[in-house]
Amino acid sequence: AQKITQTQPGMFVQEKEAVTLDCTYDTSDQSYGLFWYKQPSSGEMIFLIYQGSYDEQNATEGRYSLNFQKARKSANLVISASQLGDSAMYFCAMREQEENSGNTPLVFGKGTRLSVIA
Amino acid sequence: KAGVTQTPRYLIKTRGQQVTLSCSPISGHRSVSWYQQTPGQGLQFLFEYFSETQRNKGNFPGRFSGRQFSNSRSEMNVSTLELGDSALYLCASSLNTDEQFFGPGTRLTVL
């Protein structure tokens, strides 16, 4: 079963508008972390934002915020005031923390390609 | 502070050859993970090393191997290359158990 599901293969947004990229996850662990990465055409994965399963507040980093809805197992990324440089692939990822064996490797979704239009 | 570096950035090999990729983590980071990214399979975990020990391994054949040196630098090796091994290979390092910092990747093409 897919652990991370990103249902939007591609999204378009007008410059200066906000956009939400969807991510749902599947885990039976109580302790886990959720990540969003940006991958421009150069290939490098750029860390954007992190949300821990026990964090009560939604994470924010500048123009990025994570809409964390634990009961629905969703961790959507919101980008405010989109810029042309935001055009890239965006990946949602999860890392579970297992009691006896520690953290599991990052598991990534298939990604969403965001295109910002001038 | 320098980021994660990977060498080479681009590589072209033929089927049956073997290849070694290198990753230098951020100074002070002891954990190094490797991922393979292909259009069809997406990002898949290969292995993770911590203090020269393999801590986790993904579901890849034995042709894929890795190691980590005492200075935390890591190498991964792929033997008997197949066309399907063409991919972007990403290395990530981390200080703690949460955030991973990725390098620019090595793009391997197998002809």
JSON list of C-alpha atoms in Angstrom, two decimals:
[
{"chain": "A", "resi": 1, "resn": "ALA", "atom": "CA", "xyz": [0.00, 0.00, 0.00]},
{"chain": "A", "resi": 2, "resn": "GLN", "atom": "CA", "xyz": [1.14, 3.51, -0.73]},
{"chain": "A", "resi": 3, "resn": "LYS", "atom": "CA", "xyz": [2.41, 5.21, 2.37]},
{"chain": "A", "resi": 4, "resn": "ILE", "atom": "CA", "xyz": [2.42, 8.67, 0.81]},
{"chain": "A", "resi": 5, "resn": "THR", "atom": "CA", "xyz": [-0.15, 9.73, -1.76]},
{"chain": "A", "resi": 6, "resn": "GLN", "atom": "CA", "xyz": [0.05, 12.90, -3.79]},
{"chain": "A", "resi": 7, "resn": "THR", "atom": "CA", "xyz": [-3.02, 13.00, -6.00]},
{"chain": "A", "resi": 8, "resn": "GLN", "atom": "CA", "xyz": [-2.06, 16.02, -8.13]},
{"chain": "A", "resi": 9, "resn": "PRO", "atom": "CA", "xyz": [0.49, 15.13, -10.82]},
{"chain": "A", "resi": 10, "resn": "GLY", "atom": "CA", "xyz": [0.52, 18.75, -11.98]},
{"chain": "A", "resi": 11, "resn": "MET", "atom": "CA", "xyz": [-0.73, 22.11, -10.75]},
{"chain": "A", "resi": 12, "resn": "PHE", "atom": "CA", "xyz": [-0.80, 25.61, -12.22]},
{"chain": "A", "resi": 13, "resn": "VAL", "atom": "CA", "xyz": [-0.93, 28.79, -10.18]},
{"chain": "A", "resi": 14, "resn": "GLN", "atom": "CA", "xyz": [-0.87, 32.44, -11.06]},
{"chain": "A", "resi": 15, "resn": "GLU", "atom": "CA", "xyz": [2.08, 34.45, -9.78]},
{"chain": "A", "resi": 16, "resn": "LYS", "atom": "CA", "xyz": [1.37, 36.04, -6.37]},
{"chain": "A", "resi": 17, "resn": "GLU", "atom": "CA", "xyz": [-1.50, 33.66, -5.66]},
{"chain": "A", "resi": 18, "resn": "ALA", "atom": "CA", "xyz": [-1.50, 30.95, -2.99]},
{"chain": "A", "resi": 19, "resn": "VAL", "atom": "CA", "xyz": [-1.52, 27.26, -3.87]},
{"chain": "A", "resi": 20, "resn": "THR", "atom": "CA", "xyz": [-2.13, 24.08, -1.87]},
{"chain": "A", "resi": 21, "resn": "LEU", "atom": "CA", "xyz": [-0.38, 20.82, -2.71]},
{"chain": "A", "resi": 22, "resn": "ASP", "atom": "CA", "xyz": [-2.10, 17.76, -1.31]},
{"chain": "A", "resi": 23, "resn": "CYS", "atom": "CA", "xyz": [-0.50, 14.92, 0.61]},
{"chain": "A", "resi": 24, "resn": "THR", "atom": "CA", "xyz": [-2.08, 12.05, 2.51]},
{"chain": "A", "resi": 25, "resn": "TYR", "atom": "CA", "xyz": [-0.15, 9.43, 4.40]},
{"chain": "A", "resi": 26, "resn": "ASP", "atom": "CA", "xyz": [-0.68, 6.01, 5.87]},
{"chain": "A", "resi": 27, "resn": "THR", "atom": "CA", "xyz": [0.91, 4.82, 9.09]},
{"chain": "A", "resi": 28, "resn": "SER", "atom": "CA", "xyz": [-0.03, 2.95, 12.22]},
{"chain": "A", "resi": 29, "resn": "ASP", "atom": "CA", "xyz": [2.82, 4.48, 14.19]},
{"chain": "A", "resi": 30, "resn": "GLN", "atom": "CA", "xyz": [2.10, 7.20, 16.71]},
{"chain": "A", "resi": 31, "resn": "SER", "atom": "CA", "xyz": [5.45, 8.88, 16.21]},
{"chain": "A", "resi": 32, "resn": "TYR", "atom": "CA", "xyz": [6.42, 10.03, 12.74]},
{"chain": "A", "resi": 33, "resn": "GLY", "atom": "CA", "xyz": [7.64, 13.04, 10.82]},
{"chain": "A", "resi": 34, "resn": "LEU", "atom": "CA", "xyz": [6.34, 14.59, 7.63]},
{"chain": "A", "resi": 35, "resn": "PHE", "atom": "CA", "xyz": [8.52, 16.50, 5.21]},
{"chain": "A", "resi": 36, "resn": "TRP", "atom": "CA", "xyz": [8.14, 18.53, 2.07]},
{"chain": "A", "resi": 37, "resn": "TYR", "atom": "CA", "xyz": [10.94, 18.86, -0.46]},
{"chain": "A", "resi": 38, "resn": "LYS", "atom": "CA", "xyz": [11.26, 20.95, -3.61]},
{"chain": "A", "resi": 39, "resn": "GLN", "atom": "CA", "xyz": [13.14, 19.60, -6.59]},
{"chain": "A", "resi": 40, "resn": "PRO", "atom": "CA", "xyz": [13.95, 22.10, -9.37]},
{"chain": "A", "resi": 41, "resn": "SER", "atom": "CA", "xyz": [15.04, 20.92, -12.78]},
{"chain": "A", "resi": 42, "resn": "SER", "atom": "CA", "xyz": [18.66, 20.84, -11.56]},
{"chain": "A", "resi": 43, "resn": "GLY", "atom": "CA", "xyz": [17.77, 17.73, -9.52]},
{"chain": "A", "resi": 44, "resn": "GLU", "atom": "CA", "xyz": [18.75, 18.76, -6.02]},
{"chain": "A", "resi": 45, "resn": "MET", "atom": "CA", "xyz": [16.17, 18.07, -3.31]},
{"chain": "A", "resi": 46, "resn": "ILE", "atom": "CA", "xyz": [15.63, 21.19, -1.21]},
{"chain": "A", "resi": 47, "resn": "PHE", "atom": "CA", "xyz": [14.12, 20.79, 2.25]},
{"chain": "A", "resi": 48, "resn": "LEU", "atom": "CA", "xyz": [11.15, 23.08, 2.79]},
{"chain": "A", "resi": 49, "resn": "ILE", "atom": "CA", "xyz": [9.30, 22.22, 5.96]},
{"chain": "A", "resi": 50, "resn": "TYR", "atom": "CA", "xyz": [8.90, 19.57, 8.66]},
{"chain": "A", "resi": 51, "resn": "GLN", "atom": "CA", "xyz": [5.96, 18.55, 10.86]},
{"chain": "A", "resi": 52, "resn": "GLY", "atom": "CA", "xyz": [6.27, 16.11, 13.74]},
{"chain": "A", "resi": 53, "resn": "SER", "atom": "CA", "xyz": [3.31, 13.94, 14.61]},
{"chain": "A", "resi": 54, "resn": "TYR", "atom": "CA", "xyz": [3.21, 15.35, 18.13]},
{"chain": "A", "resi": 55, "resn": "ASP", "atom": "CA", "xyz": [3.48, 18.98, 17.07]},
{"chain": "A", "resi": 56, "resn": "GLU", "atom": "CA", "xyz": [0.25, 20.72, 17.97]},
{"chain": "A", "resi": 57, "resn": "GLN", "atom": "CA", "xyz": [0.82, 23.75, 15.81]},
{"chain": "A", "resi": 58, "resn": "ASN", "atom": "CA", "xyz": [1.07, 23.70, 12.03]},
{"chain": "A", "resi": 59, "resn": "ALA", "atom": "CA", "xyz": [4.63, 24.23, 10.85]},
{"chain": "A", "resi": 60, "resn": "THR", "atom": "CA", "xyz": [5.49, 27.42, 8.99]},
{"chain": "A", "resi": 61, "resn": "GLU", "atom": "CA", "xyz": [8.67, 28.50, 7.21]},
{"chain": "A", "resi": 62, "resn": "GLY", "atom": "CA", "xyz": [8.42, 31.83, 5.45]},
{"chain": "A", "resi": 63, "resn": "ARG", "atom": "CA", "xyz": [5.98, 31.47, 2.56]},
{"chain": "A", "resi": 64, "resn": "TYR", "atom": "CA", "xyz": [5.53, 27.77, 3.27]},
{"chain": "A", "resi": 65, "resn": "SER", "atom": "CA", "xyz": [3.06, 26.36, 5.75]},
{"chain": "A", "resi": 66, "resn": "LEU", "atom": "CA", "xyz": [1.92, 22.84, 6.41]},
{"chain": "A", "resi": 67, "resn": "ASN", "atom": "CA", "xyz": [-1.78, 22.20, 6.96]},
{"chain": "A", "resi": 68, "resn": "PHE", "atom": "CA", "xyz": [-1.55, 19.19, 9.27]},
{"chain": "A", "resi": 69, "resn": "GLN", "atom": "CA", "xyz": [-4.79, 17.30, 9.89]},
{"chain": "A", "resi": 70, "resn": "LYS", "atom": "CA", "xyz": [-3.79, 14.27, 11.92]},
{"chain": "A", "resi": 71, "resn": "ALA", "atom": "CA", "xyz": [-7.20, 12.60, 12.07]},
{"chain": "A", "resi": 72, "resn": "ARG", "atom": "CA", "xyz": [-7.49, 12.77, 8.30]},
{"chain": "A", "resi": 73, "resn": "LYS", "atom": "CA", "xyz": [-3.81, 11.81, 7.86]},
{"chain": "A", "resi": 74, "resn": "SER", "atom": "CA", "xyz": [-3.18, 14.72, 5.60]},
{"chain": "A", "resi": 75, "resn": "ALA", "atom": "CA", "xyz": [-0.22, 17.11, 5.45]},
{"chain": "A", "resi": 76, "resn": "ASN", "atom": "CA", "xyz": [-0.89, 19.62, 2.69]},
{"chain": "A", "resi": 77, "resn": "LEU", "atom": "CA", "xyz": [1.71, 22.20, 1.73]},
{"chain": "A", "resi": 78, "resn": "VAL", "atom": "CA", "xyz": [0.52, 25.77, 1.28]},
{"chain": "A", "resi": 79, "resn": "ILE", "atom": "CA", "xyz": [2.71, 28.18, -0.67]},
{"chain": "A", "resi": 80, "resn": "SER", "atom": "CA", "xyz": [1.63, 31.79, -0.34]},
{"chain": "A", "resi": 81, "resn": "ALA", "atom": "CA", "xyz": [2.42, 34.57, -2.80]},
{"chain": "A", "resi": 82, "resn": "SER", "atom": "CA", "xyz": [3.74, 32.21, -5.50]},
{"chain": "A", "resi": 83, "resn": "GLN", "atom": "CA", "xyz": [6.84, 33.26, -7.40]},
{"chain": "A", "resi": 84, "resn": "LEU", "atom": "CA", "xyz": [8.11, 32.14, -10.80]},
{"chain": "A", "resi": 85, "resn": "GLY", "atom": "CA", "xyz": [11.02, 30.46, -9.01]},
{"chain": "A", "resi": 86, "resn": "ASP", "atom": "CA", "xyz": [8.58, 28.18, -7.20]},
{"chain": "A", "resi": 87, "resn": "SER", "atom": "CA", "xyz": [8.07, 26.20, -10.41]},
{"chain": "A", "resi": 88, "resn": "ALA", "atom": "CA", "xyz": [9.42, 22.75, -9.58]},
{"chain": "A", "resi": 89, "resn": "MET", "atom": "CA", "xyz": [8.51, 19.24, -8.46]},
{"chain": "A", "resi": 90, "resn": "TYR", "atom": "CA", "xyz": [7.30, 19.02, -4.86]},
{"chain": "A", "resi": 91, "resn": "PHE", "atom": "CA", "xyz": [7.58, 15.84, -2.84]},
{"chain": "A", "resi": 92, "resn": "CYS", "atom": "CA", "xyz": [5.88, 14.90, 0.38]},
{"chain": "A", "resi": 93, "resn": "ALA", "atom": "CA", "xyz": [7.76, 12.36, 2.51]},
{"chain": "A", "resi": 94, "resn": "MET", "atom": "CA", "xyz": [7.35, 10.55, 5.81]},
{"chain": "A", "resi": 95, "resn": "ARG", "atom": "CA", "xyz": [9.68, 9.02, 8.31]},
{"chain": "A", "resi": 96, "resn": "GLU", "atom": "CA", "xyz": [8.25, 6.70, 10.96]},
{"chain": "A", "resi": 97, "resn": "GLN", "atom": "CA", "xyz": [9.78, 6.19, 14.36]},
{"chain": "A", "resi": 98, "resn": "GLU", "atom": "CA", "xyz": [9.57, 2.61, 15.48]},
{"chain": "A", "resi": 99, "resn": "GLU", "atom": "CA", "xyz": [10.03, 1.81, 19.13]},
{"chain": "A", "resi": 100, "resn": "ASN", "atom": "CA", "xyz": [12.70, -0.86, 18.81]},
{"chain": "A", "resi": 101, "resn": "SER", "atom": "CA", "xyz": [14.46, -0.04, 15.57]},
{"chain": "A", "resi": 102, "resn": "GLY", "atom": "CA", "xyz": [14.48, 3.75, 15.49]},
{"chain": "A", "resi": 103, "resn": "ASN", "atom": "CA", "xyz": [13.65, 5.86, 12.47]},
{"chain": "A", "resi": 104, "resn": "THR", "atom": "CA", "xyz": [12.71, 4.31, 9.18]},
{"chain": "A", "resi": 105, "resn": "PRO", "atom": "CA", "xyz": [14.05, 5.73, 5.93]},
{"chain": "A", "resi": 106, "resn": "LEU", "atom": "CA", "xyz": [12.19, 8.52, 4.20]},
{"chain": "A", "resi": 107, "resn": "VAL", "atom": "CA", "xyz": [9.33, 7.32, 2.02]},
{"chain": "A", "resi": 108, "resn": "PHE", "atom": "CA", "xyz": [8.38, 9.72, -0.76]},
{"chain": "A", "resi": 109, "resn": "GLY", "atom": "CA", "xyz": [5.22, 10.35, -2.69]},
{"chain": "A", "resi": 110, "resn": "LYS", "atom": "CA", "xyz": [5.22, 10.51, -6.49]},
{"chain": "A", "resi": 111, "resn": "GLY", "atom": "CA", "xyz": [5.38, 14.29, -6.45]},
{"chain": "A", "resi": 112, "resn": "THR", "atom": "CA", "xyz": [3.42, 17.22, -7.85]},
{"chain": "A", "resi": 113, "resn": "ARG", "atom": "CA", "xyz": [4.79, 19.40, -10.62]},
{"chain": "A", "resi": 114, "resn": "LEU", "atom": "CA", "xyz": [3.95, 23.02, -9.88]},
{"chain": "A", "resi": 115, "resn": "SER", "atom": "CA", "xyz": [4.04, 25.58, -12.65]},
{"chain": "A", "resi": 116, "resn": "VAL", "atom": "CA", "xyz": [3.78, 29.26, -11.73]},
{"chain": "A", "resi": 117, "resn": "ILE", "atom": "CA", "xyz": [2.38, 31.44, -14.50]},
{"chain": "A", "resi": 118, "resn": "ALA", "atom": "CA", "xyz": [3.27, 35.10, -14.88]},
{"chain": "B", "resi": 1, "resn": "LYS", "atom": "CA", "xyz": [29.15, 25.44, 5.86]},
{"chain": "B", "resi": 2, "resn": "ALA", "atom": "CA", "xyz": [29.52, 23.41, 2.66]},
{"chain": "B", "resi": 3, "resn": "GLY", "atom": "CA", "xyz": [26.54, 21.32, 1.61]},
{"chain": "B", "resi": 4, "resn": "VAL", "atom": "CA", "xyz": [26.41, 17.69, 0.58]},
{"chain": "B", "resi": 5, "resn": "THR", "atom": "CA", "xyz": [28.62, 17.04, -2.41]},
{"chain": "B", "resi": 6, "resn": "GLN", "atom": "CA", "xyz": [28.34, 14.20, -4.87]},
{"chain": "B", "resi": 7, "resn": "THR", "atom": "CA", "xyz": [30.78, 13.13, -7.54]},
{"chain": "B", "resi": 8, "resn": "PRO", "atom": "CA", "xyz": [30.63, 12.72, -10.39]},
{"chain": "B", "resi": 9, "resn": "ARG", "atom": "CA", "xyz": [27.58, 14.75, -11.38]},
{"chain": "B", "resi": 10, "resn": "TYR", "atom": "CA", "xyz": [27.10, 12.89, -14.66]},
{"chain": "B", "resi": 11, "resn": "LEU", "atom": "CA", "xyz": [28.17, 9.45, -15.74]},
{"chain": "B", "resi": 12, "resn": "ILE", "atom": "CA", "xyz": [27.67, 7.35, -18.84]},
{"chain": "B", "resi": 13, "resn": "LYS", "atom": "CA", "xyz": [28.37, 3.62, -18.68]},
{"chain": "B", "resi": 14, "resn": "THR", "atom": "CA", "xyz": [27.53, 0.58, -20.77]},
{"chain": "B", "resi": 15, "resn": "ARG", "atom": "CA", "xyz": [25.67, -2.53, -19.71]},
{"chain": "B", "resi": 16, "resn": "GLY", "atom": "CA", "xyz": [27.74, -4.97, -17.70]},
{"chain": "B", "resi": 17, "resn": "GLN", "atom": "CA", "xyz": [30.14, -2.35, -16.36]},
{"chain": "B", "resi": 18, "resn": "GLN", "atom": "CA", "xyz": [30.34, -1.33, -12.75]},
{"chain": "B", "resi": 19, "resn": "VAL", "atom": "CA", "xyz": [30.24, 2.14, -11.25]},
{"chain": "B", "resi": 20, "resn": "THR", "atom": "CA", "xyz": [31.16, 3.85, -8.00]},
{"chain": "B", "resi": 21, "resn": "LEU", "atom": "CA", "xyz": [29.48, 7.03, -6.81]},
{"chain": "B", "resi": 22, "resn": "SER", "atom": "CA", "xyz": [30.78, 9.21, -4.01]},
{"chain": "B", "resi": 23, "resn": "CYS", "atom": "CA", "xyz": [29.05, 11.37, -1.42]},
{"chain": "B", "resi": 24, "resn": "SER", "atom": "CA", "xyz": [30.60, 13.76, 1.09]},
{"chain": "B", "resi": 25, "resn": "PRO", "atom": "CA", "xyz": [28.15, 14.75, 3.82]},
{"chain": "B", "resi": 26, "resn": "ILE", "atom": "CA", "xyz": [27.90, 18.06, 5.58]},
{"chain": "B", "resi": 27, "resn": "SER", "atom": "CA", "xyz": [30.68, 18.42, 8.13]},
{"chain": "B", "resi": 28, "resn": "GLY", "atom": "CA", "xyz": [29.65, 16.81, 11.40]},
{"chain": "B", "resi": 29, "resn": "HIS", "atom": "CA", "xyz": [26.88, 14.70, 9.90]},
{"chain": "B", "resi": 30, "resn": "ARG", "atom": "CA", "xyz": [27.34, 11.01, 10.57]},
{"chain": "B", "resi": 31, "resn": "SER", "atom": "CA", "xyz": [24.32, 9.60, 8.76]},
{"chain": "B", "resi": 32, "resn": "VAL", "atom": "CA", "xyz": [24.31, 9.19, 4.99]},
{"chain": "B", "resi": 33, "resn": "SER", "atom": "CA", "xyz": [21.41, 7.81, 2.97]},
{"chain": "B", "resi": 34, "resn": "TRP", "atom": "CA", "xyz": [21.21, 6.95, -0.71]},
{"chain": "B", "resi": 35, "resn": "TYR", "atom": "CA", "xyz": [18.15, 7.13, -2.94]},
{"chain": "B", "resi": 36, "resn": "GLN", "atom": "CA", "xyz": [17.47, 6.20, -6.55]},
{"chain": "B", "resi": 37, "resn": "GLN", "atom": "CA", "xyz": [15.10, 8.36, -8.56]},
{"chain": "B", "resi": 38, "resn": "THR", "atom": "CA", "xyz": [13.59, 7.19, -11.84]},
{"chain": "B", "resi": 39, "resn": "PRO", "atom": "CA", "xyz": [10.56, 8.50, -13.77]},
{"chain": "B", "resi": 40, "resn": "GLY", "atom": "CA", "xyz": [8.75, 5.20, -13.37]},
{"chain": "B", "resi": 41, "resn": "GLN", "atom": "CA", "xyz": [9.48, 4.26, -9.76]},
{"chain": "B", "resi": 42, "resn": "GLY", "atom": "CA", "xyz": [10.00, 7.68, -8.25]},
{"chain": "B", "resi": 43, "resn": "LEU", "atom": "CA", "xyz": [12.30, 8.05, -5.27]},
{"chain": "B", "resi": 44, "resn": "GLN", "atom": "CA", "xyz": [13.34, 4.79, -3.67]},
{"chain": "B", "resi": 45, "resn": "PHE", "atom": "CA", "xyz": [15.54, 4.25, -0.66]},
{"chain": "B", "resi": 46, "resn": "LEU", "atom": "CA", "xyz": [18.73, 2.28, -1.24]},
{"chain": "B", "resi": 47, "resn": "PHE", "atom": "CA", "xyz": [20.59, 2.24, 2.09]},
{"chain": "B", "resi": 48, "resn": "GLU", "atom": "CA", "xyz": [21.60, 4.28, 5.10]},
{"chain": "B", "resi": 49, "resn": "TYR", "atom": "CA", "xyz": [24.94, 4.35, 6.87]},
{"chain": "B", "resi": 50, "resn": "PHE", "atom": "CA", "xyz": [25.70, 5.66, 10.31]},
{"chain": "B", "resi": 51, "resn": "SER", "atom": "CA", "xyz": [29.19, 5.64, 11.78]},
{"chain": "B", "resi": 52, "resn": "GLU", "atom": "CA", "xyz": [30.44, 3.22, 9.12]},
{"chain": "B", "resi": 53, "resn": "THR", "atom": "CA", "xyz": [27.61, 0.73, 9.73]},
{"chain": "B", "resi": 54, "resn": "GLN", "atom": "CA", "xyz": [24.72, 0.02, 7.43]},
{"chain": "B", "resi": 55, "resn": "ARG", "atom": "CA", "xyz": [21.64, 0.85, 9.47]},
{"chain": "B", "resi": 56, "resn": "ASN", "atom": "CA", "xyz": [18.90, 0.32, 6.90]},
{"chain": "B", "resi": 57, "resn": "LYS", "atom": "CA", "xyz": [18.66, -1.26, 3.49]},
{"chain": "B", "resi": 58, "resn": "GLY", "atom": "CA", "xyz": [16.04, -0.88, 0.81]},
{"chain": "B", "resi": 59, "resn": "ASN", "atom": "CA", "xyz": [14.67, -3.50, -1.52]},
{"chain": "B", "resi": 60, "resn": "PHE", "atom": "CA", "xyz": [17.40, -3.55, -4.17]},
{"chain": "B", "resi": 61, "resn": "PRO", "atom": "CA", "xyz": [19.40, -6.49, -5.56]},
{"chain": "B", "resi": 62, "resn": "GLY", "atom": "CA", "xyz": [22.82, -7.33, -4.24]},
{"chain": "B", "resi": 63, "resn": "ARG", "atom": "CA", "xyz": [24.41, -5.59, -7.23]},
{"chain": "B", "resi": 64, "resn": "PHE", "atom": "CA", "xyz": [23.87, -2.40, -5.25]},
{"chain": "B", "resi": 65, "resn": "SER", "atom": "CA", "xyz": [26.25, -1.98, -2.35]},
{"chain": "B", "resi": 66, "resn": "GLY", "atom": "CA", "xyz": [27.67, 0.81, -0.29]},
{"chain": "B", "resi": 67, "resn": "ARG", "atom": "CA", "xyz": [30.06, 1.71, 2.45]},
{"chain": "B", "resi": 68, "resn": "GLN", "atom": "CA", "xyz": [30.94, 4.57, 4.72]},
{"chain": "B", "resi": 69, "resn": "PHE", "atom": "CA", "xyz": [34.38, 5.66, 5.77]},
{"chain": "B", "resi": 70, "resn": "SER", "atom": "CA", "xyz": [35.59, 6.95, 9.11]},
{"chain": "B", "resi": 71, "resn": "ASN", "atom": "CA", "xyz": [35.29, 10.55, 7.89]},
{"chain": "B", "resi": 72, "resn": "SER", "atom": "CA", "xyz": [31.59, 9.85, 7.09]},
{"chain": "B", "resi": 73, "resn": "ARG", "atom": "CA", "xyz": [32.14, 10.01, 3.34]},
{"chain": "B", "resi": 74, "resn": "SER", "atom": "CA", "xyz": [30.15, 7.32, 1.59]},
{"chain": "B", "resi": 75, "resn": "GLU", "atom": "CA", "xyz": [30.38, 5.43, -1.67]},
{"chain": "B", "resi": 76, "resn": "MET", "atom": "CA", "xyz": [27.85, 3.31, -3.45]},
{"chain": "B", "resi": 77, "resn": "ASN", "atom": "CA", "xyz": [28.73, 0.74, -6.05]},
{"chain": "B", "resi": 78, "resn": "VAL", "atom": "CA", "xyz": [26.58, -0.84, -8.72]},
{"chain": "B", "resi": 79, "resn": "SER", "atom": "CA", "xyz": [28.01, -3.89, -10.45]},
{"chain": "B", "resi": 80, "resn": "THR", "atom": "CA", "xyz": [26.92, -5.49, -13.73]},
{"chain": "B", "resi": 81, "resn": "LEU", "atom": "CA", "xyz": [24.96, -2.42, -14.80]},
{"chain": "B", "resi": 82, "resn": "GLU", "atom": "CA", "xyz": [21.60, -2.85, -16.47]},
{"chain": "B", "resi": 83, "resn": "LEU", "atom": "CA", "xyz": [19.67, -0.37, -18.61]},
{"chain": "B", "resi": 84, "resn": "GLY", "atom": "CA", "xyz": [17.15, 0.02, -15.78]},
{"chain": "B", "resi": 85, "resn": "ASP", "atom": "CA", "xyz": [19.86, 1.35, -13.48]},
{"chain": "B", "resi": 86, "resn": "SER", "atom": "CA", "xyz": [19.78, 4.63, -15.39]},
{"chain": "B", "resi": 87, "resn": "ALA", "atom": "CA", "xyz": [18.62, 7.11, -12.77]},
{"chain": "B", "resi": 88, "resn": "LEU", "atom": "CA", "xyz": [19.42, 10.09, -10.62]},
{"chain": "B", "resi": 89, "resn": "TYR", "atom": "CA", "xyz": [21.21, 8.87, -7.49]},
{"chain": "B", "resi": 90, "resn": "LEU", "atom": "CA", "xyz": [20.75, 11.17, -4.54]},
{"chain": "B", "resi": 91, "resn": "CYS", "atom": "CA", "xyz": [22.70, 11.19, -1.34]},
{"chain": "B", "resi": 92, "resn": "ALA", "atom": "CA", "xyz": [21.43, 12.81, 1.86]},
{"chain": "B", "resi": 93, "resn": "SER", "atom": "CA", "xyz": [23.13, 13.49, 5.15]},
{"chain": "B", "resi": 94, "resn": "SER", "atom": "CA", "xyz": [21.69, 14.23, 8.54]},
{"chain": "B", "resi": 95, "resn": "LEU", "atom": "CA", "xyz": [22.91, 15.27, 11.95]},
{"chain": "B", "resi": 96, "resn": "ASN", "atom": "CA", "xyz": [19.95, 14.07, 13.95]},
{"chain": "B", "resi": 97, "resn": "THR", "atom": "CA", "xyz": [17.14, 11.74, 13.11]},
{"chain": "B", "resi": 98, "resn": "ASP", "atom": "CA", "xyz": [14.90, 14.25, 11.39]},
{"chain": "B", "resi": 99, "resn": "GLU", "atom": "CA", "xyz": [15.91, 16.58, 8.60]},
{"chain": "B", "resi": 100, "resn": "GLN", "atom": "CA", "xyz": [17.93, 15.20, 5.71]},
{"chain": "B", "resi": 101, "resn": "PHE", "atom": "CA", "xyz": [19.98, 17.44, 3.47]},
{"chain": "B", "resi": 102, "resn": "PHE", "atom": "CA", "xyz": [20.37, 16.27, -0.09]},
{"chain": "B", "resi": 103, "resn": "GLY", "atom": "CA", "xyz": [23.21, 16.64, -2.54]},
{"chain": "B", "resi": 104, "resn": "PRO", "atom": "CA", "xyz": [22.80, 17.61, -6.20]},
{"chain": "B", "resi": 105, "resn": "GLY", "atom": "CA", "xyz": [22.76, 13.98, -7.30]},
{"chain": "B", "resi": 106, "resn": "THR", "atom": "CA", "xyz": [24.66, 11.89, -9.81]},
{"chain": "B", "resi": 107, "resn": "ARG", "atom": "CA", "xyz": [22.86, 11.28, -13.07]},
{"chain": "B", "resi": 108, "resn": "LEU", "atom": "CA", "xyz": [23.81, 7.83, -14.35]},
{"chain": "B", "resi": 109, "resn": "THR", "atom": "CA", "xyz": [23.02, 6.78, -17.90]},
{"chain": "B", "resi": 110, "resn": "VAL", "atom": "CA", "xyz": [23.50, 3.15, -18.88]},
{"chain": "B", "resi": 111, "resn": "LEU", "atom": "CA", "xyz": [23.74, 2.47, -22.61]}
]
